[in-house]
PDB file of C-alpha atoms in Angstrom:
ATOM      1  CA  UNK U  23     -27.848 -34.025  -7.081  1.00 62.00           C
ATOM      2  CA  UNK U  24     -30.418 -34.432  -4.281  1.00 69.00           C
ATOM      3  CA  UNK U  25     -30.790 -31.260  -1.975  1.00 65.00           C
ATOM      4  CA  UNK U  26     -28.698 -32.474   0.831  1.00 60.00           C
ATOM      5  CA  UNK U  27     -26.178 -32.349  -1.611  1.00 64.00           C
ATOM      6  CA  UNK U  28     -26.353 -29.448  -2.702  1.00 64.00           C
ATOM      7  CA  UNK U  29     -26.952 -27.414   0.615  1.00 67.00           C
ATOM      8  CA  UNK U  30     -23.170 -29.439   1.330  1.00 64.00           C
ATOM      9  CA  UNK U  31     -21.974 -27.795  -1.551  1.00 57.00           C
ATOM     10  CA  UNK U  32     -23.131 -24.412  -1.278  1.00 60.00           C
ATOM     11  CA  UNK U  33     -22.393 -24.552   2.679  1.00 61.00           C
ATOM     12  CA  UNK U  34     -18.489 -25.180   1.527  1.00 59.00           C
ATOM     13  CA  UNK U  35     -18.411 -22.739  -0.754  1.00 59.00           C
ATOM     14  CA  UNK U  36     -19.133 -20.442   1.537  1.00 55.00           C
ATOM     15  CA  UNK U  37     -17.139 -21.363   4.399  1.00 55.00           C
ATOM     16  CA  UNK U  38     -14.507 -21.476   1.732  1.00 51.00           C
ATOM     17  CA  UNK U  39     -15.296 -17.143   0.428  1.00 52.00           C
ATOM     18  CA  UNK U  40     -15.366 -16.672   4.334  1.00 46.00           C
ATOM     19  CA  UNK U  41     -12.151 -18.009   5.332  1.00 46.00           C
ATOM     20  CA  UNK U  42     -10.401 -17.084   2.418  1.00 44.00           C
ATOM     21  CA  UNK U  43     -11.221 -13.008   3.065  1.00 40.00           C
ATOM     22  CA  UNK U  44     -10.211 -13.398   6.874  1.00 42.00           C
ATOM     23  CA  UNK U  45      -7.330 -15.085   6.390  1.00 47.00           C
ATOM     24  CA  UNK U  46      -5.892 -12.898   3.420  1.00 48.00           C
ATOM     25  CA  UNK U  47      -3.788  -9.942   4.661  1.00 59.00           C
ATOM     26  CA  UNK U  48      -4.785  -6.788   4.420  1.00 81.00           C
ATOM     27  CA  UNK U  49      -3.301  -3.506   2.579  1.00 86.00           C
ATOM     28  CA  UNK U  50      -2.277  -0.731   3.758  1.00 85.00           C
ATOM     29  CA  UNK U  51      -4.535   1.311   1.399  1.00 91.00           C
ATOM     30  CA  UNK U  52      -1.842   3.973   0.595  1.00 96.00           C
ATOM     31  CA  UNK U  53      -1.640   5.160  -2.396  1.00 94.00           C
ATOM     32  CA  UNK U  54      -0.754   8.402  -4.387  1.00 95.00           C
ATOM     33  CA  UNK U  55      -1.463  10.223  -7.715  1.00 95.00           C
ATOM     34  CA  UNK U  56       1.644  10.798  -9.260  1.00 95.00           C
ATOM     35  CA  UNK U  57       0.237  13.582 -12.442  1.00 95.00           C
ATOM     36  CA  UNK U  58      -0.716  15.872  -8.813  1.00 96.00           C
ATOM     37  CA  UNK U  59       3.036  15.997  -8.841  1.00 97.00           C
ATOM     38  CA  UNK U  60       6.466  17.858 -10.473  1.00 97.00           C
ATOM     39  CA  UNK U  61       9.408  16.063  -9.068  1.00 98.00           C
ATOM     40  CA  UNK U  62      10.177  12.736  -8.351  1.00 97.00           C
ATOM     41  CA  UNK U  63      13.105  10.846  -7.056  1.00 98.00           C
ATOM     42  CA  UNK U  64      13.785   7.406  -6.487  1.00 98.00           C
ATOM     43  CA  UNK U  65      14.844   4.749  -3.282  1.00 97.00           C
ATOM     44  CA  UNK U  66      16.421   1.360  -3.610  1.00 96.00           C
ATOM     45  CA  UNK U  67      15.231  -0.167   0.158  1.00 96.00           C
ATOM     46  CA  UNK U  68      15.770  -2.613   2.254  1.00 95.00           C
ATOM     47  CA  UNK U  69      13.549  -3.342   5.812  1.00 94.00           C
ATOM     48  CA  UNK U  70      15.739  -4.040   8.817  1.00 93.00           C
ATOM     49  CA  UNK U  71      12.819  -5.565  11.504  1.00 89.00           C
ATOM     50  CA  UNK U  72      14.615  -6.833  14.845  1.00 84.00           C
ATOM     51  CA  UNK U  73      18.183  -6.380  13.997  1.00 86.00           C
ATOM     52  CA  UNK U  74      18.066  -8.372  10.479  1.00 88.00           C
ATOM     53  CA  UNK U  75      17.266  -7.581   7.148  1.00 90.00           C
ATOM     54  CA  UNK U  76      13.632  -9.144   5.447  1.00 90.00           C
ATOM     55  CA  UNK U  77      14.029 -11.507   2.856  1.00 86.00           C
ATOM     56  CA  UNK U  78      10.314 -11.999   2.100  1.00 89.00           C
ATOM     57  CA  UNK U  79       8.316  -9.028   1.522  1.00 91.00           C
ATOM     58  CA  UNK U  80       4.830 -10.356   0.976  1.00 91.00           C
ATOM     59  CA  UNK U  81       3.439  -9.026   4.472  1.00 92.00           C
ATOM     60  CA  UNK U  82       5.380  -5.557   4.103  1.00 94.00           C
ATOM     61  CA  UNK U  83       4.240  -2.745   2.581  1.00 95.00           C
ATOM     62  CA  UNK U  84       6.498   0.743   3.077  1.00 96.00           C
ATOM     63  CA  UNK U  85       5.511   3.892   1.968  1.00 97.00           C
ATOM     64  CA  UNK U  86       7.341   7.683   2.365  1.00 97.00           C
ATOM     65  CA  UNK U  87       5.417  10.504   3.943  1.00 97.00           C
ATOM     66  CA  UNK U  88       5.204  14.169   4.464  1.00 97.00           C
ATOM     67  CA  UNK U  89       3.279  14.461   7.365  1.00 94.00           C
ATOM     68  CA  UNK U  90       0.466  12.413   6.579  1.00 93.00           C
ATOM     69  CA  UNK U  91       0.280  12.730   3.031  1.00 96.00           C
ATOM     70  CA  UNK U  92       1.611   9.506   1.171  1.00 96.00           C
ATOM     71  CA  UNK U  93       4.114  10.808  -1.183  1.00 98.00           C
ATOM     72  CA  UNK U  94       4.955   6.982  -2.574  1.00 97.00           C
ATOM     73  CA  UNK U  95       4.603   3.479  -1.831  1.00 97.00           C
ATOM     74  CA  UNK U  96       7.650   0.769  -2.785  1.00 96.00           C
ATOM     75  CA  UNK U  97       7.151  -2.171  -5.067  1.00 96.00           C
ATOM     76  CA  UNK U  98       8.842  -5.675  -4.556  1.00 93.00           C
ATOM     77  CA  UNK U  99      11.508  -6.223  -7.433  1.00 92.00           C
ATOM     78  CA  UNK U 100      14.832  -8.613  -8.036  1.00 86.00           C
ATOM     79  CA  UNK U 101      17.394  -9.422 -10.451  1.00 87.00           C
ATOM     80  CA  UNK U 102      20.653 -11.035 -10.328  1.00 84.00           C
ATOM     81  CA  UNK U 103      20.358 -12.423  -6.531  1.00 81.00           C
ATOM     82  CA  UNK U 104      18.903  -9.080  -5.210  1.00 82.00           C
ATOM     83  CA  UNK U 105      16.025  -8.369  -3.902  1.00 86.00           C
ATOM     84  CA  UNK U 106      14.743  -5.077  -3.004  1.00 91.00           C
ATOM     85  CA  UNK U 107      12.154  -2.485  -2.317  1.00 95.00           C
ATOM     86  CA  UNK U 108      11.671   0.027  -5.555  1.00 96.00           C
ATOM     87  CA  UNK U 109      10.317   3.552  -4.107  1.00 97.00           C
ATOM     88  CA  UNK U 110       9.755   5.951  -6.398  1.00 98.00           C
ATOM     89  CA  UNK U 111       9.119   9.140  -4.173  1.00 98.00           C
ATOM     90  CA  UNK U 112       7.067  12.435  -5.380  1.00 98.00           C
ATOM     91  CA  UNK U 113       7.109  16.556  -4.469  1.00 98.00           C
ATOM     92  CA  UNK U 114       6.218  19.545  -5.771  1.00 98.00           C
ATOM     93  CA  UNK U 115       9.499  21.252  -4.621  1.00 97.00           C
ATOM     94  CA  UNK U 116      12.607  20.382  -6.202  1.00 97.00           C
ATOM     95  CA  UNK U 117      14.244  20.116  -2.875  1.00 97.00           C
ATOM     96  CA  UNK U 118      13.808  20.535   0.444  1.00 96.00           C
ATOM     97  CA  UNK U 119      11.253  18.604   2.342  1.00 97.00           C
ATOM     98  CA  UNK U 120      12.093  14.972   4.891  1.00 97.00           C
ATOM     99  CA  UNK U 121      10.482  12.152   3.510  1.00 97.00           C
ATOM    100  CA  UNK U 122       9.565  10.021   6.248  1.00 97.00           C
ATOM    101  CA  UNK U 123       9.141   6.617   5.955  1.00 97.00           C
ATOM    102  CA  UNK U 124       6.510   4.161   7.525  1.00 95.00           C
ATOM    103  CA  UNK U 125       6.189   0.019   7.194  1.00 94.00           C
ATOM    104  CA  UNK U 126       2.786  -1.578   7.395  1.00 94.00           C
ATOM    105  CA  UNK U 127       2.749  -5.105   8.727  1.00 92.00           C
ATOM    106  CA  UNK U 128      -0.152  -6.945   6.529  1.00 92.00           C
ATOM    107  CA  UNK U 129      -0.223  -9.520   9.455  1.00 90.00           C
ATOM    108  CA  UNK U 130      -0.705  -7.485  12.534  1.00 88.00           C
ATOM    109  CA  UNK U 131      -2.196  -4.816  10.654  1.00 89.00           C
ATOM    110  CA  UNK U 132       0.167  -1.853  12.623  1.00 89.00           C
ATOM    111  CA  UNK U 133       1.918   0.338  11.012  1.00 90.00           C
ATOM    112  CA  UNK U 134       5.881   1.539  12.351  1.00 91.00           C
ATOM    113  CA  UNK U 135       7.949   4.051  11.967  1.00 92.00           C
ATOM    114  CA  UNK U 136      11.234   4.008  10.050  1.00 94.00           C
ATOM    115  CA  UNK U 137      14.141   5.671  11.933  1.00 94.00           C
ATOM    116  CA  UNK U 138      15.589   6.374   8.929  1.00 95.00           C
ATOM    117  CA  UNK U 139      14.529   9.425   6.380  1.00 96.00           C
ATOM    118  CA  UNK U 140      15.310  10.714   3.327  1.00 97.00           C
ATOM    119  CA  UNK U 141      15.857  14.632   1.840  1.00 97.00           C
ATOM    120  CA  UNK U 142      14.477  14.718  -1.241  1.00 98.00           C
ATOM    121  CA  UNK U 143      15.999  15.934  -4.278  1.00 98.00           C
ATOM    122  CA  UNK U 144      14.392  15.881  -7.803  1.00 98.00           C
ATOM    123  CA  UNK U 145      16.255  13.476  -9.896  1.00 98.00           C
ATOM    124  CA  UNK U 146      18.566  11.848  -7.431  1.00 97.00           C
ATOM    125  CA  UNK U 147      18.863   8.348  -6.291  1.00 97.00           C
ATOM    126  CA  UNK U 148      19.250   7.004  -2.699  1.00 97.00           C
ATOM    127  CA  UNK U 149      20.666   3.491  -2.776  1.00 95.00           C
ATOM    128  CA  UNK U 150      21.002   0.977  -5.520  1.00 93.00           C
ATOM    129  CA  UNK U 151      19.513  -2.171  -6.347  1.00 89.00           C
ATOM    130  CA  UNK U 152      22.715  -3.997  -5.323  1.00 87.00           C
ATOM    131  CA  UNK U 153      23.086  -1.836  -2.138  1.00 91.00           C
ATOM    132  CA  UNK U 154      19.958  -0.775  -0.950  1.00 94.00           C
ATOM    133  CA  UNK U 155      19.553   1.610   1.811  1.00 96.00           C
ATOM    134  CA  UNK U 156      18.338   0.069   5.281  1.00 95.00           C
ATOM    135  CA  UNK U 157      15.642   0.912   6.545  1.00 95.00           C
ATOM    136  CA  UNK U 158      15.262   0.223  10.243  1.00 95.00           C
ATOM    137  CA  UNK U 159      11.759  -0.232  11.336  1.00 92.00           C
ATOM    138  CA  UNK U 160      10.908   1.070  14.638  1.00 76.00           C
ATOM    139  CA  UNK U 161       8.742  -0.868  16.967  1.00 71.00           C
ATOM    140  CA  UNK U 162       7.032   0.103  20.483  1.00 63.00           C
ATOM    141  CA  UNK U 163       9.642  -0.068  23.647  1.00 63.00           C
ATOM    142  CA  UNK U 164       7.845  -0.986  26.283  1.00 66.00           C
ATOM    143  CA  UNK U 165       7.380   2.178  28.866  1.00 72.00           C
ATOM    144  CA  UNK U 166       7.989   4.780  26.008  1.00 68.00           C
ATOM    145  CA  UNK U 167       4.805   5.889  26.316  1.00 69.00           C
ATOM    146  CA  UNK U 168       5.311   9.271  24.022  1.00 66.00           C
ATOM    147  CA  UNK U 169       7.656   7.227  21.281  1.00 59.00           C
ATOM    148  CA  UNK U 170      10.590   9.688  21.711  1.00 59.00           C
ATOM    149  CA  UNK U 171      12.490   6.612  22.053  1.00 56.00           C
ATOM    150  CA  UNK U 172      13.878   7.386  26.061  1.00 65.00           C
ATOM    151  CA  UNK U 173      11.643   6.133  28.998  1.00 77.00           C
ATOM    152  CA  UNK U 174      12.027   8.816  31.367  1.00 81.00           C
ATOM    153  CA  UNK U 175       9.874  11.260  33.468  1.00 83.00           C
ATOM    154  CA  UNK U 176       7.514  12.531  30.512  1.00 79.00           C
ATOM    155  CA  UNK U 177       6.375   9.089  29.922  1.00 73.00           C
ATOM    156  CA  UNK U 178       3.962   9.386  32.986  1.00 73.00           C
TER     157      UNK U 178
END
């Protein structure tokens, strides 16, 4: 292999690594450790983006939230026909706190709001693999400058 060759091949190879890390999507990087928790309870989701319901989750991740702190982030899983999100939600109060939900879009790299929450209780189950609960992702209105969801006065 003479060395134009091989400056050819190394020259593709890189373009190749480059391209191929740009062009991948990006995670959200949440993430929680489960053992710093006591309770757990468990979500069967589904995302709701622009009035219908996602049938390919591969650039959606969706975690729950207290306040900032990630308290669980949903897995992909089917069987039988379904499909559906898997969210498997922590606390270290047996009841009592809103878990808030929020979708990251891999593509754009923004991250929404769900209108939806949940109450958690230790133990219990919110939807069901065959009827998931929807979750409806919120996305900017144009105007709503504060996000309370009204464009009004206090949007100035």
């Amino acid at each position: 292999m003479n060395m134009l060759s091989r400056i050819r091949l190394l020259s593709s190879m890189v373009f190749l690594f480059v391209t191929t890390t740009v062009l991948h999507a990006q995670d959200s990087g949440w993430s929680v450790n489960e053992p710093d928790y006591q309770y757990d309870m468990t979500a069967y989701i589904e995302l709701s983006l622009g009035g219908a319901v996602v049938d390919d989750y591969s650039n959606y991740e969706v975690g729950a939230f207290v306040g900032n702190e990630c308290r669980g982030v949903a897995k992909v899983d089917s069987k039988g026909g379904y499909t559906w999100l898997y969210l498997r939600i922590w606390s270290n109060v047996s009841s009592g706190e809103t878990i808030e939900l929020k979708t990251y879009d891999k593509t754009t790299g923004k991250t929404y709001r769900v209108l939806e929450t949940i109450d958690f209780v230790s133990q219990s189950m919110v939807g069901q693999p065959s009827s998931p609960m929807t979750a409806t992702v919120k996305t900017y209105t144009l105007g709503d400058v504060n996000d309370d969801g009204r464009i009004n006065i206090a949007d100035v």
